[in-house]
Amino acid sequence: MSGTEILGYSAGAITSLTFLPQVVKTWKLRSARDVSLMMFIIAAVNEVMWIVYGTLLDNWVIILTNAIVLVMSLTMIFFKLRFS
Amino acid sequence: MSGTEILGYSAGAITSLTFLPQVVKTWKLRSARDVSLMMFIIAAVNEVMWIVYGTLLDNWVIILTNAIVLVMSLTMIFFKLRFS
């Protein structure tokens, strides 16, 4: 694997975990007052688009990465509605 | 352009704007108490990785998309430190 490929896979792995600190923080705080619901709705719709795109290209990296972010986005939408 | 390509470009355009509602909300509220600083630090570092990756591949879609998200992530880090 080339350095460029390693960088790409590393970047993708980190992307899939971007929302995790927010999920953990909101779970601990039991509050998401200042968090934008619209951001996570846009993210969730966008992840579905990426999953369809990944499916059309048969690219499992795209499918898997975005499936993880989709789960976290849906969790944040649930938290936002539950705790706000 | 094929339907798959149109879907990919549309998904990329929406991805670049994902953080915009949070930036606008935080600017209006003047508060980011419940927002995770770590999320935006991870996002900012991750965008730099993607921009390097895009530069290595000479892929301007990757560079431009992630440059927009980087600006929004840095804005959120600034807001979080300023308003919290």
Coordinates of C-alpha atoms in Angstrom, one line a residue:
Chain A
M1 CA 0.0 0.0 0.0
S2 CA 1.4 3.4 -0.9
G3 CA 1.8 6.4 1.5
T4 CA -1.1 8.1 -0.3
E5 CA -3.4 5.1 0.1
I6 CA -2.5 4.9 3.8
L7 CA -3.3 8.6 4.2
G8 CA -6.6 8.1 2.4
Y9 CA -7.7 5.2 4.6
S10 CA -6.5 6.9 7.8
A11 CA -8.4 10.1 6.8
G12 CA -11.5 8.0 6.1
A13 CA -11.3 6.2 9.4
I14 CA -11.1 9.5 11.3
T15 CA -14.0 10.9 9.2
S16 CA -16.2 8.0 10.3
L17 CA -15.6 8.9 14.0
T18 CA -15.9 12.7 13.7
F19 CA -19.4 12.8 15.4
L20 CA -18.4 10.4 18.2
P21 CA -17.2 13.1 20.7
Q22 CA -20.5 15.0 20.2
V23 CA -22.6 11.8 20.8
V24 CA -20.6 11.1 24.0
K25 CA -20.8 14.7 25.2
T26 CA -24.6 14.9 24.6
W27 CA -25.1 11.5 26.3
K28 CA -23.2 12.7 29.4
L29 CA -24.7 16.3 29.5
R30 CA -28.3 15.1 28.7
S31 CA -28.5 18.4 26.8
A32 CA -28.1 19.4 23.2
R33 CA -29.6 22.9 23.4
D34 CA -26.8 24.6 21.4
V35 CA -26.4 21.7 18.9
S36 CA -27.9 22.3 15.5
L37 CA -30.6 19.7 14.7
M38 CA -30.5 20.8 11.0
M39 CA -26.8 19.9 10.9
F40 CA -27.5 16.3 11.8
I41 CA -30.6 16.1 9.5
I42 CA -28.5 17.3 6.6
A43 CA -25.7 14.9 7.6
A44 CA -28.1 11.9 7.8
V45 CA -29.7 12.6 4.4
N46 CA -26.2 13.2 3.0
E47 CA -24.9 9.8 4.4
V48 CA -27.9 8.0 2.7
M49 CA -26.8 9.7 -0.6
W50 CA -23.2 8.5 -0.1
I51 CA -24.3 5.0 0.8
V52 CA -26.4 4.8 -2.4
Y53 CA -23.4 6.2 -4.3
G54 CA -21.1 3.6 -2.7
T55 CA -23.5 0.9 -3.6
L56 CA -23.7 2.0 -7.2
L57 CA -19.9 1.9 -7.4
D58 CA -19.7 -1.3 -5.2
N59 CA -17.2 0.6 -3.0
W60 CA -17.4 -0.9 0.5
V61 CA -15.1 1.8 2.0
I62 CA -17.6 4.5 1.1
I63 CA -20.6 2.4 2.2
L64 CA -19.1 1.4 5.6
T65 CA -17.6 4.8 6.5
N66 CA -20.9 6.6 5.8
A67 CA -23.0 3.9 7.5
I68 CA -21.1 4.6 10.7
V69 CA -21.6 8.4 10.4
L70 CA -25.3 7.7 9.6
V71 CA -25.8 5.8 12.8
M72 CA -24.1 8.6 14.8
S73 CA -26.2 11.3 13.0
L74 CA -29.4 9.4 13.7
T75 CA -28.3 9.0 17.4
M76 CA -27.7 12.8 17.6
I77 CA -31.2 13.5 16.0
F78 CA -32.7 11.2 18.7
F79 CA -30.7 12.8 21.5
K80 CA -31.6 16.3 20.3
L81 CA -35.4 15.5 20.3
R82 CA -35.1 13.5 23.5
F83 CA -33.0 15.9 25.6
S84 CA -34.0 19.4 24.3
Chain B
M1 CA -22.3 13.1 -16.8
S2 CA -23.8 9.8 -15.5
G3 CA -26.5 9.6 -12.8
T4 CA -23.9 8.2 -10.5
E5 CA -21.5 11.1 -11.1
I6 CA -24.3 13.6 -10.5
L7 CA -25.2 11.8 -7.2
G8 CA -21.5 11.9 -6.2
Y9 CA -21.1 15.6 -6.9
S10 CA -24.4 16.5 -5.2
A11 CA -23.4 14.4 -2.1
G12 CA -20.0 16.2 -2.1
A13 CA -21.6 19.6 -2.3
I14 CA -24.0 18.9 0.6
T15 CA -21.1 17.4 2.7
S16 CA -19.2 20.7 2.3
L17 CA -22.1 22.5 3.8
T18 CA -22.9 20.1 6.7
F19 CA -21.4 22.4 9.4
L20 CA -23.1 25.6 8.1
P21 CA -26.3 25.3 10.2
Q22 CA -24.2 24.8 13.4
V23 CA -22.0 27.9 12.5
V24 CA -25.2 30.0 11.9
K25 CA -26.9 28.7 15.1
T26 CA -23.8 29.3 17.3
W27 CA -23.4 32.8 15.8
K28 CA -27.1 33.6 16.6
L29 CA -27.1 32.0 20.1
R30 CA -23.6 33.4 21.1
S31 CA -23.4 30.1 22.9
A32 CA -21.8 26.7 22.2
R33 CA -22.0 25.1 25.6
D34 CA -23.4 21.8 24.5
V35 CA -21.3 21.6 21.3
S36 CA -18.2 19.3 21.4
L37 CA -15.0 21.2 20.8
M38 CA -13.2 17.8 20.3
M39 CA -15.6 17.1 17.3
F40 CA -14.4 20.2 15.5
I41 CA -10.7 19.7 16.4
I42 CA -10.9 16.2 15.0
A43 CA -12.8 17.5 11.9
A44 CA -10.2 20.3 11.3
V45 CA -7.2 17.8 11.6
N46 CA -9.1 15.4 9.4
E47 CA -9.8 18.1 6.7
V48 CA -6.1 18.9 6.6
M49 CA -5.4 15.2 6.0
W50 CA -8.0 15.2 3.2
I51 CA -6.5 18.3 1.6
V52 CA -3.0 16.8 1.6
Y53 CA -4.6 13.6 0.1
G54 CA -6.4 15.6 -2.5
T55 CA -3.2 17.5 -3.3
L56 CA -1.2 14.2 -3.7
L57 CA -3.9 13.0 -6.1
D58 CA -4.3 16.4 -7.8
N59 CA -8.0 16.1 -7.1
W60 CA -9.6 19.5 -6.8
V61 CA -13.0 18.2 -5.8
I62 CA -11.4 16.7 -2.6
I63 CA -9.3 19.8 -2.0
L64 CA -12.1 22.3 -2.4
T65 CA -14.8 20.3 -0.5
N66 CA -12.5 19.8 2.5
A67 CA -11.2 23.4 2.4
I68 CA -14.8 24.6 2.9
V69 CA -15.4 22.2 5.8
L70 CA -12.0 23.2 7.3
V71 CA -13.0 26.9 7.3
M72 CA -16.3 26.0 9.0
S73 CA -14.5 23.8 11.6
L74 CA -12.0 26.5 12.4
T75 CA -14.9 29.0 12.7
M76 CA -16.6 26.6 15.2
I77 CA -13.4 26.2 17.2
F78 CA -13.1 30.0 17.4
F79 CA -16.8 30.4 18.4
K80 CA -16.5 27.6 21.0
L81 CA -13.5 29.3 22.6
R82 CA -15.0 32.8 22.3
F83 CA -18.6 32.1 23.4
S84 CA -18.2 29.4 26.0

